[in-house]
PDB file of C-alpha atoms and ligand atoms in Angstrom:
ATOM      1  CA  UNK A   1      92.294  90.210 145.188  1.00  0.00           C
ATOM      2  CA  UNK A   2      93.949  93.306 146.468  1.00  0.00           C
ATOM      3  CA  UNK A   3      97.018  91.191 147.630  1.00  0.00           C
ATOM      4  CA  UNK A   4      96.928  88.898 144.816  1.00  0.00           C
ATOM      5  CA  UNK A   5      97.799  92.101 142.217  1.00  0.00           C
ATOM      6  CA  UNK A   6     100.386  94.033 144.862  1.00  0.00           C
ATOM      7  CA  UNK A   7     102.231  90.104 144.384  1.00  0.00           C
ATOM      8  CA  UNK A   8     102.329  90.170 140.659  1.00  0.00           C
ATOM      9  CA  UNK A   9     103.451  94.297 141.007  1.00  0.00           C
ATOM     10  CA  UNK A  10     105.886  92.916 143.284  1.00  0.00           C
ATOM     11  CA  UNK A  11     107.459  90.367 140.718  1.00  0.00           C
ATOM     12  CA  UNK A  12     107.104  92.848 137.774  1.00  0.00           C
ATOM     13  CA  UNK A  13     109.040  95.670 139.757  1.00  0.00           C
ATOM     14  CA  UNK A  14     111.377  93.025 140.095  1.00  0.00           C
ATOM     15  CA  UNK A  15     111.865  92.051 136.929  1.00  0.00           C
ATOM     16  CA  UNK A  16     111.925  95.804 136.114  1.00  0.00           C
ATOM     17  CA  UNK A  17     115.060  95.749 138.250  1.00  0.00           C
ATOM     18  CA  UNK A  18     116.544  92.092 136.900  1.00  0.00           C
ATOM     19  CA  UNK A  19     116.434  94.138 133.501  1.00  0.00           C
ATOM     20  CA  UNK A  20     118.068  97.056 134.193  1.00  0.00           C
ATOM     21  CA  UNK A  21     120.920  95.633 136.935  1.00  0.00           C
ATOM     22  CA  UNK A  22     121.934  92.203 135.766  1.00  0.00           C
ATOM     23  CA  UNK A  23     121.625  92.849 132.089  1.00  0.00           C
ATOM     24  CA  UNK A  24     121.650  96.748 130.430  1.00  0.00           C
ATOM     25  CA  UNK A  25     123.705  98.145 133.051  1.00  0.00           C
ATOM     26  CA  UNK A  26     126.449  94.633 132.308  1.00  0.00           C
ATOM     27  CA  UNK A  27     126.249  96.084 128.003  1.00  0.00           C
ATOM     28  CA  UNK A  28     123.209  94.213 126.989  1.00  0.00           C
ATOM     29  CA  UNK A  29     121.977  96.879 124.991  1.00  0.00           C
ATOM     30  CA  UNK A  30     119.645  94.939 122.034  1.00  0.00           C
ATOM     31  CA  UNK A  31     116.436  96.743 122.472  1.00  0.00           C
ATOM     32  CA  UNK A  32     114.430  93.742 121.353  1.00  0.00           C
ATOM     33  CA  UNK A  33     116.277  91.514 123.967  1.00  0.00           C
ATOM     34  CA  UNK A  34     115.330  93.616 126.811  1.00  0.00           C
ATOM     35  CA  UNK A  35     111.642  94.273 125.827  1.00  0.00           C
ATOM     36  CA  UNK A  36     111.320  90.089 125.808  1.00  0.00           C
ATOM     37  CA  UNK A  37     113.253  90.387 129.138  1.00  0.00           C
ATOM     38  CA  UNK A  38     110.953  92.419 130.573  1.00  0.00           C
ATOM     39  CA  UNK A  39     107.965  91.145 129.359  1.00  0.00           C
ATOM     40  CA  UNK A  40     108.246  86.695 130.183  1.00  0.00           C
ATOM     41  CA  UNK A  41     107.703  86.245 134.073  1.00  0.00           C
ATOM     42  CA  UNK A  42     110.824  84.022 134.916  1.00  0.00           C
ATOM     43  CA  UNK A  43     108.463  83.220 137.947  1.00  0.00           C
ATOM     44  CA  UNK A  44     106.434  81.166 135.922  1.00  0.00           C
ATOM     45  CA  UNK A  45     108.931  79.023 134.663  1.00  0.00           C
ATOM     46  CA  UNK A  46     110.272  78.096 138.157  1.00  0.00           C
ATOM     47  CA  UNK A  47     108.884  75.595 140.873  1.00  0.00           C
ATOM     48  CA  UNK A  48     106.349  77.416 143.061  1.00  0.00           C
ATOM     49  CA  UNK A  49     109.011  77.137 145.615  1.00  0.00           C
ATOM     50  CA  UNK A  50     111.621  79.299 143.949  1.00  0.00           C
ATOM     51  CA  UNK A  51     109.252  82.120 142.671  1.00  0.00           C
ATOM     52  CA  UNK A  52     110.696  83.935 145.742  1.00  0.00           C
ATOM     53  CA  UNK A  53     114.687  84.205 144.100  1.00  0.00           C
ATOM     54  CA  UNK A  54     113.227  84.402 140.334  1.00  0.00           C
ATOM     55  CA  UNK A  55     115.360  87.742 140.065  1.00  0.00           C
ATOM     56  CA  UNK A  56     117.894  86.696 141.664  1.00  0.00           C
ATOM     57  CA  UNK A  57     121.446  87.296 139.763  1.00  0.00           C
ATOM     58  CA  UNK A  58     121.501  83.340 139.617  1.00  0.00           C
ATOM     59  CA  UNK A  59     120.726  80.259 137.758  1.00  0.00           C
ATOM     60  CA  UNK A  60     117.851  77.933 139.564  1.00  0.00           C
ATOM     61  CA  UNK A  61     117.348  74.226 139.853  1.00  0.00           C
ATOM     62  CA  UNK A  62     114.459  73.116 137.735  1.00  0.00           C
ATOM     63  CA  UNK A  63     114.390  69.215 138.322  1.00  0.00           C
ATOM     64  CA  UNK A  64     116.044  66.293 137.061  1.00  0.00           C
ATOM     65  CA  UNK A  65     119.302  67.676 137.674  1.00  0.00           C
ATOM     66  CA  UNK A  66     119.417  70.512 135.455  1.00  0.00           C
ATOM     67  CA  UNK A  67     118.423  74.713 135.665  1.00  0.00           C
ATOM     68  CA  UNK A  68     117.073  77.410 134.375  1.00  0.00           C
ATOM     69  CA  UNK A  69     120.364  79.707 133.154  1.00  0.00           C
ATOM     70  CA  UNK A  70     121.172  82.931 134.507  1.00  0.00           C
ATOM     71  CA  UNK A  71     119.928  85.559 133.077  1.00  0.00           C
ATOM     72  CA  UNK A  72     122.479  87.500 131.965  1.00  0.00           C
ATOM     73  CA  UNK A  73     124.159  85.183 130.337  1.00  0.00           C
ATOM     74  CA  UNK A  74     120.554  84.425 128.522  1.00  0.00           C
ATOM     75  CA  UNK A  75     120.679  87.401 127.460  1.00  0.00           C
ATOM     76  CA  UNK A  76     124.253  87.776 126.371  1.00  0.00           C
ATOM     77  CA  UNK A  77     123.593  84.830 124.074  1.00  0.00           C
ATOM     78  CA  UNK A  78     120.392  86.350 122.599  1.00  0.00           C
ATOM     79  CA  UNK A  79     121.774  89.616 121.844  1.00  0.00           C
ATOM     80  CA  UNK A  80     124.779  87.493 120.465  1.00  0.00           C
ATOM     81  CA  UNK A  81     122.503  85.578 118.169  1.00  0.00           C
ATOM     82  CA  UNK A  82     121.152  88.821 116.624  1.00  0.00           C
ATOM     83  CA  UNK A  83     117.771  87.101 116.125  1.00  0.00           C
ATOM     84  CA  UNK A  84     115.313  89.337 114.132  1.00  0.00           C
ATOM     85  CA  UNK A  85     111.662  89.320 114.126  1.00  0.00           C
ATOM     86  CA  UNK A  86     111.411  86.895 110.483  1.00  0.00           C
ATOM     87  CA  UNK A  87     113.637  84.671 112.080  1.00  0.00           C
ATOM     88  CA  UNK A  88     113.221  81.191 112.630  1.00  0.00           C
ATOM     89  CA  UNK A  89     115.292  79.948 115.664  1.00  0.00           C
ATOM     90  CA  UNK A  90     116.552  76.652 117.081  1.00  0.00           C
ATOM     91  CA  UNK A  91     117.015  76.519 121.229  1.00  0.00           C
ATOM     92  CA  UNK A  92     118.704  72.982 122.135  1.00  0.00           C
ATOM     93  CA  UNK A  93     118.158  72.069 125.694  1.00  0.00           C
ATOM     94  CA  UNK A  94     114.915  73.768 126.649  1.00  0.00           C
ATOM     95  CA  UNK A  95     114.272  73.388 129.864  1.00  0.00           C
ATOM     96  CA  UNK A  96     111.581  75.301 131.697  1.00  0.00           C
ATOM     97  CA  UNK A  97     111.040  76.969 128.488  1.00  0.00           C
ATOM     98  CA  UNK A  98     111.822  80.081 129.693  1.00  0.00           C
ATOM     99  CA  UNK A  99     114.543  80.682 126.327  1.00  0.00           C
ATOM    100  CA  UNK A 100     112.193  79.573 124.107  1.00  0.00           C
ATOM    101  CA  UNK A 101     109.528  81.889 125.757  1.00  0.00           C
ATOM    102  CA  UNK A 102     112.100  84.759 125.407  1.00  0.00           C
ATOM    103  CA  UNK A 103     113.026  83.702 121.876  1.00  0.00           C
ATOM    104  CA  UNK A 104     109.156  83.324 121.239  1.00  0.00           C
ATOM    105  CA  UNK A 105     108.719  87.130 121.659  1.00  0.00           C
ATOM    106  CA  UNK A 106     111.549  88.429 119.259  1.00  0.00           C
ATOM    107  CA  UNK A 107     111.691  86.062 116.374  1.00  0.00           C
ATOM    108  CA  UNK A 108     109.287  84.632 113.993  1.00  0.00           C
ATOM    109  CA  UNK A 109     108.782  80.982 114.803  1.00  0.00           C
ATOM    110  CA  UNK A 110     111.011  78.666 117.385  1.00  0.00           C
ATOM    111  CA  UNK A 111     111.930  75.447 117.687  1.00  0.00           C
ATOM    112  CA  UNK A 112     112.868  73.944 120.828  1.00  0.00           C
ATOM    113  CA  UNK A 113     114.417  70.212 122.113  1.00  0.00           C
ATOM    114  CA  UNK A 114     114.389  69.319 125.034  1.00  0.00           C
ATOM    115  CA  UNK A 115     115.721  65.267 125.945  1.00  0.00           C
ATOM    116  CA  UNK A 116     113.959  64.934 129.471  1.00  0.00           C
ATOM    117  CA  UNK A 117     110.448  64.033 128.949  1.00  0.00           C
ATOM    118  CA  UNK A 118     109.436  65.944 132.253  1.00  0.00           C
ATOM    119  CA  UNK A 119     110.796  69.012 131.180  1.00  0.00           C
ATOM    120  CA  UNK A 120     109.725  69.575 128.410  1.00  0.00           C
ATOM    121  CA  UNK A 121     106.092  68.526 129.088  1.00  0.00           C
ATOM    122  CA  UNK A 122     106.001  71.180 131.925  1.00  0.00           C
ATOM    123  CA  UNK A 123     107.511  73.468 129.317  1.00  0.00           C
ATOM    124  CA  UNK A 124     104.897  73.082 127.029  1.00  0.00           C
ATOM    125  CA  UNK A 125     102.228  73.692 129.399  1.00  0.00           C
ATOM    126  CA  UNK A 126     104.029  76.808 130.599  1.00  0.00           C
ATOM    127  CA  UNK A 127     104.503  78.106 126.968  1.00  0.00           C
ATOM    128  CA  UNK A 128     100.504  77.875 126.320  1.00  0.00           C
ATOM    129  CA  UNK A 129      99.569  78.551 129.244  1.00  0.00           C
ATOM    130  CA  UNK A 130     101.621  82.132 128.613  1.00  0.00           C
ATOM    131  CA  UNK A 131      99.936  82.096 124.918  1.00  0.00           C
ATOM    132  CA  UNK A 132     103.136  81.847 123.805  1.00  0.00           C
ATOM    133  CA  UNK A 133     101.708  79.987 120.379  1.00  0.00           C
ATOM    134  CA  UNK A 134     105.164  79.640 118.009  1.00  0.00           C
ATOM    135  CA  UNK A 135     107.003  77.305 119.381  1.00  0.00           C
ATOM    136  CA  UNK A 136     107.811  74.036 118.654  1.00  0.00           C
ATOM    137  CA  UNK A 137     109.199  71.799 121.543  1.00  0.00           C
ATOM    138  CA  UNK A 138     110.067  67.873 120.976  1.00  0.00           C
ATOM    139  CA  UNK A 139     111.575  65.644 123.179  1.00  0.00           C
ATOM    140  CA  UNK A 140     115.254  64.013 121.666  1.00  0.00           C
ATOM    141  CA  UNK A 141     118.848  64.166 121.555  1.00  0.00           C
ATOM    142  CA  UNK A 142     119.146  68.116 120.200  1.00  0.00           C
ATOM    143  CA  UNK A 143     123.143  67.299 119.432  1.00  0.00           C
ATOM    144  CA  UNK A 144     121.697  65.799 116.692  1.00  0.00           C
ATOM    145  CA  UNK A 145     119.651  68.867 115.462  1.00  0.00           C
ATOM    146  CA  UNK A 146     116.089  69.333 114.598  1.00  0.00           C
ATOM    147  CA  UNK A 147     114.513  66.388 113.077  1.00  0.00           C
ATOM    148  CA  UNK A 148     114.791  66.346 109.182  1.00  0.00           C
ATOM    149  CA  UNK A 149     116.298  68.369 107.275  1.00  0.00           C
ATOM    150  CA  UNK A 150     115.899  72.285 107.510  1.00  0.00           C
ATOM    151  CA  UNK A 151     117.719  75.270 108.637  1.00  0.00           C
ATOM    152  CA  UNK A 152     117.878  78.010 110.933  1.00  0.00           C
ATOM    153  CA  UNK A 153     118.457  81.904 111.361  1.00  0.00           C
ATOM    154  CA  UNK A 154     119.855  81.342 114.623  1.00  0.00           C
ATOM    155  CA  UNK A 155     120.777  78.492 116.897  1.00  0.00           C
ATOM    156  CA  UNK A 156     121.043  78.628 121.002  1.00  0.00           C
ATOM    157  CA  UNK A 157     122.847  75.629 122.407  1.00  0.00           C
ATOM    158  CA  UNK A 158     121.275  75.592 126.143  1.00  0.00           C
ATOM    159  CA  UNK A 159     123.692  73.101 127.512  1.00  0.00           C
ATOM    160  CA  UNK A 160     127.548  72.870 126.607  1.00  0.00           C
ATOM    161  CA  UNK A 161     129.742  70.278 124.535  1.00  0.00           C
ATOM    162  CA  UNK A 162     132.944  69.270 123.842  1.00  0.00           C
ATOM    163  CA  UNK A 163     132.597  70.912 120.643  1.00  0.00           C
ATOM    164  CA  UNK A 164     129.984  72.521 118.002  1.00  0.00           C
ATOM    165  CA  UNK A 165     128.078  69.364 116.708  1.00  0.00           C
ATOM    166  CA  UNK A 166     128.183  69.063 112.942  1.00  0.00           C
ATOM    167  CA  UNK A 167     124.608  68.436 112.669  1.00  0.00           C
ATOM    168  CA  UNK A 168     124.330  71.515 114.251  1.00  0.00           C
ATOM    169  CA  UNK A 169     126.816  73.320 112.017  1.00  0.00           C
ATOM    170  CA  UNK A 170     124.806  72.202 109.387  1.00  0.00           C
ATOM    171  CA  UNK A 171     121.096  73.406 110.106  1.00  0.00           C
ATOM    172  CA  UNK A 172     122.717  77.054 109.762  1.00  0.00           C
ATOM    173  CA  UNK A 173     121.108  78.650 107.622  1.00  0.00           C
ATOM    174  CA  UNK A 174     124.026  80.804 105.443  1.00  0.00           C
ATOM    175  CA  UNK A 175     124.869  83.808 107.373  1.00  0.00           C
ATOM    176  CA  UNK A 176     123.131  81.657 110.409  1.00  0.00           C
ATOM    177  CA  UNK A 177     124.714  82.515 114.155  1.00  0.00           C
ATOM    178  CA  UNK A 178     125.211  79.871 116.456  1.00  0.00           C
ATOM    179  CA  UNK A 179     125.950  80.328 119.879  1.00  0.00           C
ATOM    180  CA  UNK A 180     127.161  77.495 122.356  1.00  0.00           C
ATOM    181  CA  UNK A 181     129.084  76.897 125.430  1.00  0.00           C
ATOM    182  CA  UNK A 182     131.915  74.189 124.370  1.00  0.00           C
ATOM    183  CA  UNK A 183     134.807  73.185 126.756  1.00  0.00           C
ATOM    184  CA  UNK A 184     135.386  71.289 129.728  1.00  0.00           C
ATOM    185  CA  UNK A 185     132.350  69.806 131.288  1.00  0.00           C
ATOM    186  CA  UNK A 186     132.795  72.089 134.243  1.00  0.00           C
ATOM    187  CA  UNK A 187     133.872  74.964 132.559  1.00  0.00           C
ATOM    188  CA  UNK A 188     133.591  76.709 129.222  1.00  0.00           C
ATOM    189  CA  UNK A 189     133.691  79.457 126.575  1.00  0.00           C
ATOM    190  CA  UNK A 190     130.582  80.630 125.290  1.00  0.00           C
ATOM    191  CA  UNK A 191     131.301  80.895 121.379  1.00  0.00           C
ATOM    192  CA  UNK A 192     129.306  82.480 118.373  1.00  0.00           C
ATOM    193  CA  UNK A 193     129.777  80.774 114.965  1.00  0.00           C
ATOM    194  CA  UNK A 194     128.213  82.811 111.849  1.00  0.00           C
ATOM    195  CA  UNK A 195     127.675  80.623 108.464  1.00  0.00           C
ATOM    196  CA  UNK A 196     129.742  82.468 106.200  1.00  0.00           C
ATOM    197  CA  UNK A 197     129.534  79.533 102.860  1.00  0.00           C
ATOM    198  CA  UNK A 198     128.893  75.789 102.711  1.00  0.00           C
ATOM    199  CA  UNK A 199     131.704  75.604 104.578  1.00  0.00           C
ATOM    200  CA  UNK A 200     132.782  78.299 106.217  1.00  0.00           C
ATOM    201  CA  UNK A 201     132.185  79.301 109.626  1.00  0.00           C
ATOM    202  CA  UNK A 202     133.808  82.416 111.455  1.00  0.00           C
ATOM    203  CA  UNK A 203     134.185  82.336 115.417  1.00  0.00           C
ATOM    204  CA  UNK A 204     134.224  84.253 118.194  1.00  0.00           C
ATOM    205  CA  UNK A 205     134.819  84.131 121.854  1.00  0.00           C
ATOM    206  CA  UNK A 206     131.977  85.801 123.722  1.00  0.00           C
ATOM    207  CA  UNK A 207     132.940  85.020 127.295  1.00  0.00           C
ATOM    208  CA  UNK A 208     133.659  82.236 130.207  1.00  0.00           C
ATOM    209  CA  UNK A 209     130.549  80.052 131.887  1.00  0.00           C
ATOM    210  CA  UNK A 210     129.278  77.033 133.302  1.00  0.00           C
ATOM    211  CA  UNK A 211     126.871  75.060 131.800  1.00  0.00           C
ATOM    212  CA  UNK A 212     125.373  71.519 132.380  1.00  0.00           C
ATOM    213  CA  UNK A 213     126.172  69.165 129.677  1.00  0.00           C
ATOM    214  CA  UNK A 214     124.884  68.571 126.306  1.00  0.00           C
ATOM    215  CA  UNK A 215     124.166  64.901 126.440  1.00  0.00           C
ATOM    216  CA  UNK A 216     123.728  62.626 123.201  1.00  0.00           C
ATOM    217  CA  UNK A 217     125.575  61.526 120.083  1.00  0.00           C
ATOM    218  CA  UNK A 218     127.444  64.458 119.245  1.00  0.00           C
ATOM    219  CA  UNK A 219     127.545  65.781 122.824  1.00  0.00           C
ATOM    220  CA  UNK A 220     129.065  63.938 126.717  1.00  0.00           C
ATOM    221  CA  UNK A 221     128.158  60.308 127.235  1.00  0.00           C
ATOM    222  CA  UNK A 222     125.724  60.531 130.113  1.00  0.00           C
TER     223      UNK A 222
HETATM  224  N1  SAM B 301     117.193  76.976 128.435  1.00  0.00           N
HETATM  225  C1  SAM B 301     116.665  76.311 129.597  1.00  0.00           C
HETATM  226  C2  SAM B 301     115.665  77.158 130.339  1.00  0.00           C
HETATM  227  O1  SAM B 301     115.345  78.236 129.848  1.00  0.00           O
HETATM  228  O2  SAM B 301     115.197  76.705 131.380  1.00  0.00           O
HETATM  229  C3  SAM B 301     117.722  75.839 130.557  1.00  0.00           C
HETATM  230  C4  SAM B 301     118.625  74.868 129.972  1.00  0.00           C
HETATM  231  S1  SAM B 301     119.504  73.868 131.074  1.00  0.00           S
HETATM  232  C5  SAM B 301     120.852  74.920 131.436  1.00  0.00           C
HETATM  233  C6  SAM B 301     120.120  72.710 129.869  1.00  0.00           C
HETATM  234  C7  SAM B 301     119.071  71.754 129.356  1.00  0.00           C
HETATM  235  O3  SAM B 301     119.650  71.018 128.290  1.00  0.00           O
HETATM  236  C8  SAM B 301     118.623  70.745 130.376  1.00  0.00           C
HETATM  237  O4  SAM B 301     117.244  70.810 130.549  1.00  0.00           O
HETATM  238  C9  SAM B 301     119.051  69.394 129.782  1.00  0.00           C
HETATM  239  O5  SAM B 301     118.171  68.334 130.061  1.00  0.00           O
HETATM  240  C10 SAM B 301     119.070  69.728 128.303  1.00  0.00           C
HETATM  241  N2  SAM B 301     119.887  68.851 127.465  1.00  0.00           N
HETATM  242  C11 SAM B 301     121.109  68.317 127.698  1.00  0.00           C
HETATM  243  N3  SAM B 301     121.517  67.588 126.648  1.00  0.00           N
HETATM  244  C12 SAM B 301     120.519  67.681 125.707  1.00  0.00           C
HETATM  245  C13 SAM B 301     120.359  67.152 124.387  1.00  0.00           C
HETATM  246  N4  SAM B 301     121.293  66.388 123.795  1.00  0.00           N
HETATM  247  N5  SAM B 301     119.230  67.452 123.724  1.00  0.00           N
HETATM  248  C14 SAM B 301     118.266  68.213 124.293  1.00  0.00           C
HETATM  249  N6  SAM B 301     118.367  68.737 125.527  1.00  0.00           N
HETATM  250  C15 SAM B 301     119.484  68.476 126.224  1.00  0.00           C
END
């Protein structure tokens, strides 16, 4: 018992640390981004045998080929996003679930695709098992957007393209931010659209990073 809650101290202090090295001290100032930071145990959403570098300034593998993003650059795309607590948020490529888990704590309601089965089952179990109760996650092609038609506050691409997908574009709700590493499929720019009319979209150029691919119709061919 006794060693059992000096481990989960352990990983807290740690995270305590993640928080204020990796992220406020790099600019990450939104308060709501760094309370979510430091409350989801990245721990949790990691094999059992990678608990031990869940701080670490690093992405980790996560099966299938893919990871679970660094955290910075998590957060740099939150605080980007400018999600508020009535928002309702899209995250394309979930993962581990550890975005949507983040997401989960500042806005209102998320939605979450994920396109390996595996994934996003494990996901799931992590996000209830967490009691993290309002999100949606779906297995499919997220290039395509969210199934039927509605829109978003905010939309986090997970996984980077060649360019913004339309469908995408579209499920912006006006004054919706999008934000999306497009590029090369080795390297990138993380960009942030904002829905300024019908159709009208401002951008900006956040920063440089390496993503795995968006794969599906309006992403890379596998
Ligand atoms: N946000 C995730 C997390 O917190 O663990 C990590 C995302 S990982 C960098 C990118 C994910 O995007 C992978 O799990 C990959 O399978 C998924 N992906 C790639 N193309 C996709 C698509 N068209 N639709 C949905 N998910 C996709």
């Amino acid at each position: 018992m006794t060693s059992m809650r000096t481990r989960a101290e352990d990983l807290a202090q740690r995270r305590e640390r993640m928080v204020a090295s990796q992220i406020a001290n790099r600019g990450v100032r939104a308060p709501a981004v760094l309370a979510a930071m430091r409350e989801v145990p990245r721990e949790r959403f990691v094999e059992p045998a990678m608990e031990e570098f869940a701080y670490e300034d690093a992405p980790l593998p996560i099966g299938e080929e893919q990871t679970i993003s660094q955290p910075y650059i998590v957060a740099a795309m939150m605080a980007a996003a400018e999600i508020g607590p009535q928002d309702h948020v899209l995250e394309v490529g979930a993962g581990s679930g550890y975005v949507a888990a983040l997401l989960s704590r500042i806005a209102s309601h998320v939605c979450a695709i994920e396109r390996h089965e595996s994934l996003a089952q494990a996901a799931r179990r992590r996000l209830e098992a967490l009691g993290y109760l309002n999100v949606d996650l779906v297995v499919g092609d997220g290039s395509r957007g969210w199934p039927g038609a509605r829109t978003f506050d905010a939309i986090l691409v997970s996984a980077a393209g060649p360019d913004v997908p339309e469908s995408l574009k579209q499920q912006l709700a006006p004054g919706g931010r999008l934000v999306m590493p497009v590029g090369e499929r080795e390297q990138q720019r993380l960009v942030k659209l904002t829905r300024r009319a019908a159709d009208r979209f401002d951008q900006e150029d956040i920063t440089g990073v390496a993503f795995v691919p968006l794969i599906g119709a309006q992403g890379w061919v596998e």
